[in-house]
PDB file of C-alpha atoms in Angstrom:
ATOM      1  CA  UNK X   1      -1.930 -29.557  20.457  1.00  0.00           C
ATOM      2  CA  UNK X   2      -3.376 -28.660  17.154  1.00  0.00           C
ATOM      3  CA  UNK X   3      -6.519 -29.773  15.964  1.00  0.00           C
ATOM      4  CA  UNK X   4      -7.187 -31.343  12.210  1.00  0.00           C
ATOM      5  CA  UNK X   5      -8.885 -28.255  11.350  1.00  0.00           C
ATOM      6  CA  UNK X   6      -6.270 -25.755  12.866  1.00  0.00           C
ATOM      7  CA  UNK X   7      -3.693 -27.638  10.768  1.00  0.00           C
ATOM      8  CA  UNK X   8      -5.534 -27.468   7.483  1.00  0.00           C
ATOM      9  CA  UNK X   9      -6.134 -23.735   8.181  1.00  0.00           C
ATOM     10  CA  UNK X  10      -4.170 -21.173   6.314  1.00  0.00           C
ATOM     11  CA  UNK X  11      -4.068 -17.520   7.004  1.00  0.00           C
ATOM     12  CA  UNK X  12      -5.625 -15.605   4.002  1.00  0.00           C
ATOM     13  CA  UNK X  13      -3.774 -12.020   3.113  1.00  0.00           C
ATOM     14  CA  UNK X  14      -5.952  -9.678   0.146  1.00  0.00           C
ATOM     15  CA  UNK X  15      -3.284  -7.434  -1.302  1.00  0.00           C
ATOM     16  CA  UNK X  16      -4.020  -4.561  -3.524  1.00  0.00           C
ATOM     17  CA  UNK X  17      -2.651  -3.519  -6.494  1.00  0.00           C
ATOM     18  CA  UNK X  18      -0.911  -7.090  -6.268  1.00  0.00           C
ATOM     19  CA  UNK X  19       0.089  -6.976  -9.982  1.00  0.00           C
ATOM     20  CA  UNK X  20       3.799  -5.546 -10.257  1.00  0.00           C
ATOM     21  CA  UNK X  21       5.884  -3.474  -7.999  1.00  0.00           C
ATOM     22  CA  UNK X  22       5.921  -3.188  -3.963  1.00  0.00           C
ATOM     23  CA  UNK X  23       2.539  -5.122  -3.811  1.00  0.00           C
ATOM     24  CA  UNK X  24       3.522  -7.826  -5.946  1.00  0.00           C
ATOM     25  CA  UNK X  25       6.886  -8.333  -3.985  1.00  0.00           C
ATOM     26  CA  UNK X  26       4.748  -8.428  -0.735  1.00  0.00           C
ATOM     27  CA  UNK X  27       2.648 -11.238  -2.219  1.00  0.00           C
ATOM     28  CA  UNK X  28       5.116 -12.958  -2.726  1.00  0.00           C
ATOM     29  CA  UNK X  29       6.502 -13.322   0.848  1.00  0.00           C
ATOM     30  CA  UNK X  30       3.203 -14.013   1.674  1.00  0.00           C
ATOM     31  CA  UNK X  31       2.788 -16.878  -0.722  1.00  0.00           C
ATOM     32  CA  UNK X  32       6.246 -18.212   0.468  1.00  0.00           C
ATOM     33  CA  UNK X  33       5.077 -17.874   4.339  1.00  0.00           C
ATOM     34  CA  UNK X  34       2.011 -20.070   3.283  1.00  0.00           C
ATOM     35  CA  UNK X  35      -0.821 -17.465   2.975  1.00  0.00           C
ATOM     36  CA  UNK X  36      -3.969 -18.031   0.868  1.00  0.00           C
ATOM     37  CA  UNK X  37      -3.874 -14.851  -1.409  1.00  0.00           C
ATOM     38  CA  UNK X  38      -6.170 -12.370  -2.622  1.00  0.00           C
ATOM     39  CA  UNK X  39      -4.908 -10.355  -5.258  1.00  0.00           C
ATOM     40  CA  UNK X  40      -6.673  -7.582  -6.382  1.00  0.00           C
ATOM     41  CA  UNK X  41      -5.321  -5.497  -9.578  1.00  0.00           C
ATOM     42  CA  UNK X  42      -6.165  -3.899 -13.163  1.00  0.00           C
ATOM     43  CA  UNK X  43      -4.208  -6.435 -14.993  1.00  0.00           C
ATOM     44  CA  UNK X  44      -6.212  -9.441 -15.573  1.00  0.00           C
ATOM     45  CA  UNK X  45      -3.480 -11.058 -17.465  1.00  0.00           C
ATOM     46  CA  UNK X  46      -0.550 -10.683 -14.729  1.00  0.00           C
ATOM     47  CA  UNK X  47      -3.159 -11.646 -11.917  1.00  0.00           C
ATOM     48  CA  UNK X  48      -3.892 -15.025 -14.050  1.00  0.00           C
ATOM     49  CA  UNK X  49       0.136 -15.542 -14.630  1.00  0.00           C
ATOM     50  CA  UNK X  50       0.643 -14.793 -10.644  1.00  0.00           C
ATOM     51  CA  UNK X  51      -1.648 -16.788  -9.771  1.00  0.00           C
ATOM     52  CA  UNK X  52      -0.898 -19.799 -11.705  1.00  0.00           C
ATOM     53  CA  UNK X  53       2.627 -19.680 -11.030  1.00  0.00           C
ATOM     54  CA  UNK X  54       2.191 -19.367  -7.031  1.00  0.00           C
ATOM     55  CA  UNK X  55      -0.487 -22.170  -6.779  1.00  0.00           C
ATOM     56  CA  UNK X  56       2.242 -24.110  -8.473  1.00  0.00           C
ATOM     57  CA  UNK X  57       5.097 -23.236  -6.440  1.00  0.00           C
ATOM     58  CA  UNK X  58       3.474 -22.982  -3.373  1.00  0.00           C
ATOM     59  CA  UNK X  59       0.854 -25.213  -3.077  1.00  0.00           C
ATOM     60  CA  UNK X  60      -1.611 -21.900  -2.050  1.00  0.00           C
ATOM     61  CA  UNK X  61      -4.970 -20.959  -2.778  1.00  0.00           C
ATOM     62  CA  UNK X  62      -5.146 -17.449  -5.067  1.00  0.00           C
ATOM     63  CA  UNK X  63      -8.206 -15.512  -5.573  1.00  0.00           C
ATOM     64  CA  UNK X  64      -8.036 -12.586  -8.113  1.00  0.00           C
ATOM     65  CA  UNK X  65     -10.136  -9.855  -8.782  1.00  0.00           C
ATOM     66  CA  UNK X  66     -10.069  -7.898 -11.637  1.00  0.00           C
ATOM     67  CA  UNK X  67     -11.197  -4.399 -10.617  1.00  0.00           C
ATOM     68  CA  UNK X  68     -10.521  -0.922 -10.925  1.00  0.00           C
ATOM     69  CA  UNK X  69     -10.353   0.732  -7.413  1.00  0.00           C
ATOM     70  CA  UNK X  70     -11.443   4.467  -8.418  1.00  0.00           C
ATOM     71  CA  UNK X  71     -15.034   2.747  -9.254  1.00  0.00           C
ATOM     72  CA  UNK X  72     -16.722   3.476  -5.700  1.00  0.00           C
ATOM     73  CA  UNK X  73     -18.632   0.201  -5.813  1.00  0.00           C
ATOM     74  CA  UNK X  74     -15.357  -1.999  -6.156  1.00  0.00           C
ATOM     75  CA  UNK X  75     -14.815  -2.459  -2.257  1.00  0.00           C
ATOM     76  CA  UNK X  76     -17.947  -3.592  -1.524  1.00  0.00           C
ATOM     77  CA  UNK X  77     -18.177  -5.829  -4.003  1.00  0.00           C
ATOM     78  CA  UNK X  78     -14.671  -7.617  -3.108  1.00  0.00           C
ATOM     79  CA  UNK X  79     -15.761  -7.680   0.828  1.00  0.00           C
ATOM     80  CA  UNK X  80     -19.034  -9.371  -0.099  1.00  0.00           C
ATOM     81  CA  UNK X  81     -17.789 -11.548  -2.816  1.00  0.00           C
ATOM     82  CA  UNK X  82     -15.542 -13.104  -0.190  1.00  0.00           C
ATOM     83  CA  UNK X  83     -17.852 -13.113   2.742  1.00  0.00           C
ATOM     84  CA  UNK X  84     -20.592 -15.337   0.410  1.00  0.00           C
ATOM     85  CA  UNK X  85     -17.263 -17.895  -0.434  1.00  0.00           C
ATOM     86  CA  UNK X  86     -16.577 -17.768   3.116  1.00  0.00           C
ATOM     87  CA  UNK X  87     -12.909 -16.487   3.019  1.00  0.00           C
ATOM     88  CA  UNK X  88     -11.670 -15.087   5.712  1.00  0.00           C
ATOM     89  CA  UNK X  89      -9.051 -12.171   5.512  1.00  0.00           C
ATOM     90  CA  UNK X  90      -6.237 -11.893   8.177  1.00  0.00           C
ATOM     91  CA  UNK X  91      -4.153  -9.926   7.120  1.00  0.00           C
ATOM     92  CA  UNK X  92      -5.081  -6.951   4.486  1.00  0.00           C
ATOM     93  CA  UNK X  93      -2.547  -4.825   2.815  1.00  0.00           C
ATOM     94  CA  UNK X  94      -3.769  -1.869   0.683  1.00  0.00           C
ATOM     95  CA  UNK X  95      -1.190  -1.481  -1.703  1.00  0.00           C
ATOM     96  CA  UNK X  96      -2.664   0.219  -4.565  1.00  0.00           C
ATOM     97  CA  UNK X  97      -2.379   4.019  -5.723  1.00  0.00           C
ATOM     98  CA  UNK X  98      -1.018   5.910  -8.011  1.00  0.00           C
ATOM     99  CA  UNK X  99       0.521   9.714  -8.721  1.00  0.00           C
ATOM    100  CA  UNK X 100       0.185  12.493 -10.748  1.00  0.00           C
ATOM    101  CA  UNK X 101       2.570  14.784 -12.223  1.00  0.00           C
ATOM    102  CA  UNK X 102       2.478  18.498 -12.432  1.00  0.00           C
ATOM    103  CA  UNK X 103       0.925  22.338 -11.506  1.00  0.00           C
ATOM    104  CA  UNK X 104      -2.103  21.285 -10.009  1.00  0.00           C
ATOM    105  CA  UNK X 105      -4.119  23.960 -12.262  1.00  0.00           C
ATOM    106  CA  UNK X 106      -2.448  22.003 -15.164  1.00  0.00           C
ATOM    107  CA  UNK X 107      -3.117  18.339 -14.184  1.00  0.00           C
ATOM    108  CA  UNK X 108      -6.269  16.362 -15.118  1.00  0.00           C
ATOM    109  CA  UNK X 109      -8.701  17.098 -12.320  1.00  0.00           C
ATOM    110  CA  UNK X 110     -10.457  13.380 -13.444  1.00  0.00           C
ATOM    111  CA  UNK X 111      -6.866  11.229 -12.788  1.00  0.00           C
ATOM    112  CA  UNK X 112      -6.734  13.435  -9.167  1.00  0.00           C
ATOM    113  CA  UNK X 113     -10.750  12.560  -8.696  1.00  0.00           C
ATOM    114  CA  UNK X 114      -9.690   9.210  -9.254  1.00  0.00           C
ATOM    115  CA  UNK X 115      -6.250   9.213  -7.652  1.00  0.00           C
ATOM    116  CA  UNK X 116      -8.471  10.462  -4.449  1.00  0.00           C
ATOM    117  CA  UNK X 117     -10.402   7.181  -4.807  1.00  0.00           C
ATOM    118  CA  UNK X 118      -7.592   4.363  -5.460  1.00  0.00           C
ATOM    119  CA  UNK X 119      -5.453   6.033  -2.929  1.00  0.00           C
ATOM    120  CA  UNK X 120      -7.351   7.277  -0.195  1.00  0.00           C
ATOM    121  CA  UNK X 121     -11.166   6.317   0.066  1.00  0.00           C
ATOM    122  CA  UNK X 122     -10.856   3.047  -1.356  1.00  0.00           C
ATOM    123  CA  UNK X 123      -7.756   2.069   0.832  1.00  0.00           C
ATOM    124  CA  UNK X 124     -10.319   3.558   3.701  1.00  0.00           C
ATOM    125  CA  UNK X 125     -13.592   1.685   2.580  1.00  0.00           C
ATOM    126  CA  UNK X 126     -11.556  -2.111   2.513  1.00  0.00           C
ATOM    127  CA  UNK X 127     -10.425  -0.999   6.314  1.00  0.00           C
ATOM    128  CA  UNK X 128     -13.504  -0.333   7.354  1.00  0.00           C
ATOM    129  CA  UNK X 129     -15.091  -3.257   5.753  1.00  0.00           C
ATOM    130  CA  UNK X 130     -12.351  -5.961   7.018  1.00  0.00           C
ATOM    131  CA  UNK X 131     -11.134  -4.388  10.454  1.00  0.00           C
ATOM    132  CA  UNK X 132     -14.896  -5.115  12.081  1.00  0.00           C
ATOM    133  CA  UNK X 133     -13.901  -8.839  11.128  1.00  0.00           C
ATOM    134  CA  UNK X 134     -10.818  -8.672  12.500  1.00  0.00           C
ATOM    135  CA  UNK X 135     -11.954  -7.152  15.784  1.00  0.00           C
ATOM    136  CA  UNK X 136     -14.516  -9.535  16.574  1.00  0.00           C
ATOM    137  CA  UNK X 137     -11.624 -12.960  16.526  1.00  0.00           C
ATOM    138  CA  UNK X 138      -9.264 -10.777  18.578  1.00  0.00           C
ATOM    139  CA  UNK X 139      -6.674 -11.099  15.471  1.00  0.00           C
ATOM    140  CA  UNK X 140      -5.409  -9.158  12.448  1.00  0.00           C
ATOM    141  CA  UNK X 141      -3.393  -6.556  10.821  1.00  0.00           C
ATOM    142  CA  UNK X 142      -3.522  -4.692   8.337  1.00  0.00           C
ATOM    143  CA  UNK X 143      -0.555  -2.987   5.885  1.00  0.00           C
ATOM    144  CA  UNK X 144      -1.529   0.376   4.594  1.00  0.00           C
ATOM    145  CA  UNK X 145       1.536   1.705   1.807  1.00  0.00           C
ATOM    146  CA  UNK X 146       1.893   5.499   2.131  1.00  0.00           C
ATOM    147  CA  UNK X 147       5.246   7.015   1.217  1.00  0.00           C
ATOM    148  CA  UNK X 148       8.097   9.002   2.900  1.00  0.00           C
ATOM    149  CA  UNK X 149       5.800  12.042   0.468  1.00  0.00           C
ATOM    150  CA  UNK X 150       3.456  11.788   3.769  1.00  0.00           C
ATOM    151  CA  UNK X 151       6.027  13.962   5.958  1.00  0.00           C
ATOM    152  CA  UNK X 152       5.709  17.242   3.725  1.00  0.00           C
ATOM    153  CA  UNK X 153       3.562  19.314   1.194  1.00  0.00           C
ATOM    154  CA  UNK X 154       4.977  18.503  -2.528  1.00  0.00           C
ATOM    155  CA  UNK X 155       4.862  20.754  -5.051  1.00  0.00           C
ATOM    156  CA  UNK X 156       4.076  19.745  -8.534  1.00  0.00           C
ATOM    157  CA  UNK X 157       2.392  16.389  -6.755  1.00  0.00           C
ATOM    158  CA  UNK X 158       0.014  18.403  -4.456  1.00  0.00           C
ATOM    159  CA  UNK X 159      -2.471  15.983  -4.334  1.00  0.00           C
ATOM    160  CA  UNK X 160      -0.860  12.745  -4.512  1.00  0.00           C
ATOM    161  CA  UNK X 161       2.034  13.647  -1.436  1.00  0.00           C
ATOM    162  CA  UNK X 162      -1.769  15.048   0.333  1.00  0.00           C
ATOM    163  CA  UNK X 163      -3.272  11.310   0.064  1.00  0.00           C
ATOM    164  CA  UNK X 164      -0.214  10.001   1.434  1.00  0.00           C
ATOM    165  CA  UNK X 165      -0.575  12.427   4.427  1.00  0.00           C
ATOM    166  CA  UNK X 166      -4.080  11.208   5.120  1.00  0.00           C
ATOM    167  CA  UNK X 167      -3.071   7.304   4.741  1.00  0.00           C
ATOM    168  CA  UNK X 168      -0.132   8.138   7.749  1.00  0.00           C
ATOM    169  CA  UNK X 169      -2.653  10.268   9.637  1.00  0.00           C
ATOM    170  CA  UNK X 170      -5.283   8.153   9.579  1.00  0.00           C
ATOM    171  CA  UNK X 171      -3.166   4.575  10.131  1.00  0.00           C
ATOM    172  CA  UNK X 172      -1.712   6.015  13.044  1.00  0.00           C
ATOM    173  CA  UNK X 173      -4.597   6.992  14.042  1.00  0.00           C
ATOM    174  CA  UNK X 174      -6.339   3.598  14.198  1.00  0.00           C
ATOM    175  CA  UNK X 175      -3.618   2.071  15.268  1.00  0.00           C
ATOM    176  CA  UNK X 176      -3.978   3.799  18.979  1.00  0.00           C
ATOM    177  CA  UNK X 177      -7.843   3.157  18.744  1.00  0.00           C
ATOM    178  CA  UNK X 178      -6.834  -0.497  18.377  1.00  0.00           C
ATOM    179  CA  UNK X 179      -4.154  -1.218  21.070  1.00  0.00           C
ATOM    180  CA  UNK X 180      -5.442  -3.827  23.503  1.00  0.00           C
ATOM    181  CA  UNK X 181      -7.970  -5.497  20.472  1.00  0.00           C
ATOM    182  CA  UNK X 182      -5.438  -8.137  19.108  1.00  0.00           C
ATOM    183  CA  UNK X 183      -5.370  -6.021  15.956  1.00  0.00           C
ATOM    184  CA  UNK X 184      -2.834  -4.299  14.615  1.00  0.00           C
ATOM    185  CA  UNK X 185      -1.857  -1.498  11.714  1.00  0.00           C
ATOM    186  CA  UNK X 186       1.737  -0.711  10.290  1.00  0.00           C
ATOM    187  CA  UNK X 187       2.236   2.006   8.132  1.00  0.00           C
ATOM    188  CA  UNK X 188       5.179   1.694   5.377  1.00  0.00           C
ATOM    189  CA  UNK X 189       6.620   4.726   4.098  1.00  0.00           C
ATOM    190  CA  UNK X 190       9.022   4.063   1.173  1.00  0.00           C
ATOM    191  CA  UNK X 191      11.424   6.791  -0.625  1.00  0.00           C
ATOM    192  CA  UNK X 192      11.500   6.635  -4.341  1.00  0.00           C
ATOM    193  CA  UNK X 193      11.549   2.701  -5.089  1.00  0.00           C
ATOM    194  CA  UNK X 194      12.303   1.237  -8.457  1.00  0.00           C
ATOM    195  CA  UNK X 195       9.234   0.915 -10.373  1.00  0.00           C
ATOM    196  CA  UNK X 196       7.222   1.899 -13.356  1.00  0.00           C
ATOM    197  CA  UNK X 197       5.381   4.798 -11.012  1.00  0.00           C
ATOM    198  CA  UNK X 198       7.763   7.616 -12.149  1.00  0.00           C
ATOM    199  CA  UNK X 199       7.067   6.697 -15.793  1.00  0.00           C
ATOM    200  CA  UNK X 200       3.666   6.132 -15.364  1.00  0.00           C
ATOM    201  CA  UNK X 201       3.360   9.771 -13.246  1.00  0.00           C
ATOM    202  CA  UNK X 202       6.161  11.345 -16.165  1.00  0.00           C
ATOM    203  CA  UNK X 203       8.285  12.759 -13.093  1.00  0.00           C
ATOM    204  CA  UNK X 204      11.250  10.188 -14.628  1.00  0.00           C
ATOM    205  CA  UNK X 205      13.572  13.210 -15.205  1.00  0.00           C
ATOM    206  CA  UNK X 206      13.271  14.706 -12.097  1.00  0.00           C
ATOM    207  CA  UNK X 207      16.025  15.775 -10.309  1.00  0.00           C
ATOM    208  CA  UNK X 208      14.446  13.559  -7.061  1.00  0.00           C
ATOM    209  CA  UNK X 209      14.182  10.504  -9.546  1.00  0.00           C
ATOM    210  CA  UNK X 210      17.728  11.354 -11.468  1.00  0.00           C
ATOM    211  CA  UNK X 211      19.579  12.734  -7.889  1.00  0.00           C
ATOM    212  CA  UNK X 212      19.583   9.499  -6.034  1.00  0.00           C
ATOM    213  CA  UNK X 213      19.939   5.544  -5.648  1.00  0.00           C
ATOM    214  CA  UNK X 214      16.368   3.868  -4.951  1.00  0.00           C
ATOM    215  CA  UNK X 215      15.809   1.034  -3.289  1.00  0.00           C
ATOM    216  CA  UNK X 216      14.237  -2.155  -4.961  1.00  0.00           C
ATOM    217  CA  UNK X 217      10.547  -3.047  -4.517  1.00  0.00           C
ATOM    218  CA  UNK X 218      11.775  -6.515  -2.889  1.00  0.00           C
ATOM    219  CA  UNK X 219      13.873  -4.905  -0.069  1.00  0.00           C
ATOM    220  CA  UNK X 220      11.047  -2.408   0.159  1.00  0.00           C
ATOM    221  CA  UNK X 221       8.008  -5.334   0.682  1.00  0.00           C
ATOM    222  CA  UNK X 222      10.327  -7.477   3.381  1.00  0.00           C
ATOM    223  CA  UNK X 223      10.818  -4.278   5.368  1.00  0.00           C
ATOM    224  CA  UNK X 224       7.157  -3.431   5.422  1.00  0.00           C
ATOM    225  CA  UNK X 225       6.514  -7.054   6.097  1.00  0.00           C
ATOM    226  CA  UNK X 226       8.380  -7.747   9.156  1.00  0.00           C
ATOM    227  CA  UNK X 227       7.570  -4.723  10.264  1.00  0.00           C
ATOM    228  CA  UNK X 228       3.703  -5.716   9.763  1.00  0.00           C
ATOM    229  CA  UNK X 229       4.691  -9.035  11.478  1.00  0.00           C
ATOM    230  CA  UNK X 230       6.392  -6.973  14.528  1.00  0.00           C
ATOM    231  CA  UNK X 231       3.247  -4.785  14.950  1.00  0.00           C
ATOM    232  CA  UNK X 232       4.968  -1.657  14.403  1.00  0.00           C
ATOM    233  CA  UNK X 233       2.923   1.478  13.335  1.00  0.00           C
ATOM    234  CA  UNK X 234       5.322   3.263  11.028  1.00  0.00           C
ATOM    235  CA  UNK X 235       8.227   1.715   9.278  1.00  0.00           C
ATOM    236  CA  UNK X 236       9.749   3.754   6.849  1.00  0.00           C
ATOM    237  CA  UNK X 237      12.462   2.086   4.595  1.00  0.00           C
ATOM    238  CA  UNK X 238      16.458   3.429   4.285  1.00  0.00           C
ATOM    239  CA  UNK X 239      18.546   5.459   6.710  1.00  0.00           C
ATOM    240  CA  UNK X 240      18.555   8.464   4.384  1.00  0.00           C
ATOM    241  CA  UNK X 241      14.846   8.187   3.745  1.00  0.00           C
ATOM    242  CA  UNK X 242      14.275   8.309   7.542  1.00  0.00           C
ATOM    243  CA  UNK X 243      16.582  10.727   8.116  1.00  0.00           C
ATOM    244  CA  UNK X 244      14.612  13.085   5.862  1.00  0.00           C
ATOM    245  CA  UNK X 245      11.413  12.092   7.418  1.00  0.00           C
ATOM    246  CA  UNK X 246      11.812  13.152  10.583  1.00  0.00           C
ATOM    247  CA  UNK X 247      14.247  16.037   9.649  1.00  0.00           C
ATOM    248  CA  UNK X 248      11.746  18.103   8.066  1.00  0.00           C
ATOM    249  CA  UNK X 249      10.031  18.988  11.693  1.00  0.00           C
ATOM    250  CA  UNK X 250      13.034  21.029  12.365  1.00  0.00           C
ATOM    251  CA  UNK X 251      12.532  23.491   9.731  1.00  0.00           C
ATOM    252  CA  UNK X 252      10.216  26.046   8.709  1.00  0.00           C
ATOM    253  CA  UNK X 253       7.556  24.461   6.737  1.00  0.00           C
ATOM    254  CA  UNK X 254       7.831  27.308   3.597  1.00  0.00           C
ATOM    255  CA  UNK X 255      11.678  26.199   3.527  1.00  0.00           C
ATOM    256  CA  UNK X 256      10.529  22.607   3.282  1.00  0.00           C
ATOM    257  CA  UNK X 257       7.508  23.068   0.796  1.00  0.00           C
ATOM    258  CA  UNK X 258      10.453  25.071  -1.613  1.00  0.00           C
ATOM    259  CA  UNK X 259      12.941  22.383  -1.197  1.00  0.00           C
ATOM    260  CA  UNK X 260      10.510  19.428  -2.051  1.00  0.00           C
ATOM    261  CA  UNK X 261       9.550  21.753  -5.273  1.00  0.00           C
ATOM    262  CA  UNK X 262      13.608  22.310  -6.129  1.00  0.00           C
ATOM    263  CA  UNK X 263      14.047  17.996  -6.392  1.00  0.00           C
ATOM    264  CA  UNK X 264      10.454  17.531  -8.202  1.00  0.00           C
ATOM    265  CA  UNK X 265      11.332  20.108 -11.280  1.00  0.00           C
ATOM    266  CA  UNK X 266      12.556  18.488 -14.201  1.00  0.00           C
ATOM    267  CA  UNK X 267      17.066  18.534 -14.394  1.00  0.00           C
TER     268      UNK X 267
END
């Protein structure tokens, strides 16, 4: 039998980079299973409109933060603004990260500096900060957003498809070190997904982008989501995209690396 307090209590998820695309989709299902949210993004005034409209709808608690994830400092401030309001985070999906586009003796080396941040050491820092938490109740997971990139070297996105490597490295990683703890950590790996990251990244003529049907952000977030709910360590979304995943061990890696550079050049 539950007690008063156990029925007021909702579970709290913190999703980055909350504001549009895959992470807004997954907060979303969250609001709709009854999650408190903390949403974390650039865009003050799509957190604000978010927020409003899912406190309405859903009768939910939403905290935003307005931050920009390649500042070092943002982490820690989140994880101790929350700890001093006494939020609790059970489940925390780092969402956020972004691409660049290009020879990588071309590209700006302060958007890859940056990229290195958002992608990589911040999504590392808020694990590191939350997981202790989540170790010391027994419960928790946590939703790290790679990309079916992690799986081989990509040419003309060197470093971006190498930050996606480290997130699927370093998820599974943790996820072994954390069997038995009551914690766990999935790993989604989504193919190209309809969004404004090609656009943003200027790869939107690519033959990858032009050459095939993506899936939607929505289809993308409830995949990752009951997969995070199932405890699963790697989920990666679409036959075709898993398919490819796991195909790429069976060839030489040089054959791989020139294929992945054929479907990033422009048509």
């Amino acid at each position: 039998m539950k007690t008063k307090d156990q029925e007021q209590y909702k579970r709290t998820a913190l999703i980055t980079g909350s504001a549009s695309g895959i992470g807004y989709e997954l907060a979303c299902i969250f609001a709709s299973k009854n999650y408190n949210l903390v949403l974390i993004d650039r865009n003050e005034l799509k957190l604000l409109e978010i927020a409003s409209d899912f406190q309405i709808e859903y009768a939910i608690s939403v905290i935003t933060f307005v931050k920009d994830l390649s500042i070092s400092t943002s982490p820690e401030e989140i994880f101790t603004e929350l700890k001093q309001a006494g939020v609790q985070v059970d489940v925390l999906v780092n969402n956020a990260g972004f691409g660049t586009y290009g020879l990588f003796n071309e590209t700006s080396l302060k958007n890859e500096l940056e990229m290195l941040q958002v992608n990589l050491v911040c999504l590392t820092h808020l694990t590191k900060l939350f997981l202790k938490d989540m170790v010391v109740r027994g419960k928790g997971k946590i939703l790290n957003v790679a990309s079916a990139a992690a799986f081989q070297p990509g040419p003309l996105m060197a470093v971006y498809f190498a930050t996606k490597a480290y997130v699927l490295s370093f998820s599974e990683a943790i996820a072994n070190e954390l069997e038995g703890t009551g914690v766990t950590v999935t790993v989604l790996c989504p193919g190209s997904t309809v969004s404004a990251f090609h656009e943003r990244t200027g790869m939107a003529d690519s033959k990858l982008v032009k050459g095939q049907k993506m899936m939607d952000a929505e289809t993308v977030a409830l995949i990752g989501y009951d997969a995070l709910m199932l405890g699963k360590t790697i989920v990666i979304p679409g036959l075709l995209n898993k398919i490819l995943a796991k195909s790429v061990r069976f060839f030489p890696r040089k054959l791989v690396t020139r294929i992945v550079r054929t479907m990033q050049e422009d048509k």
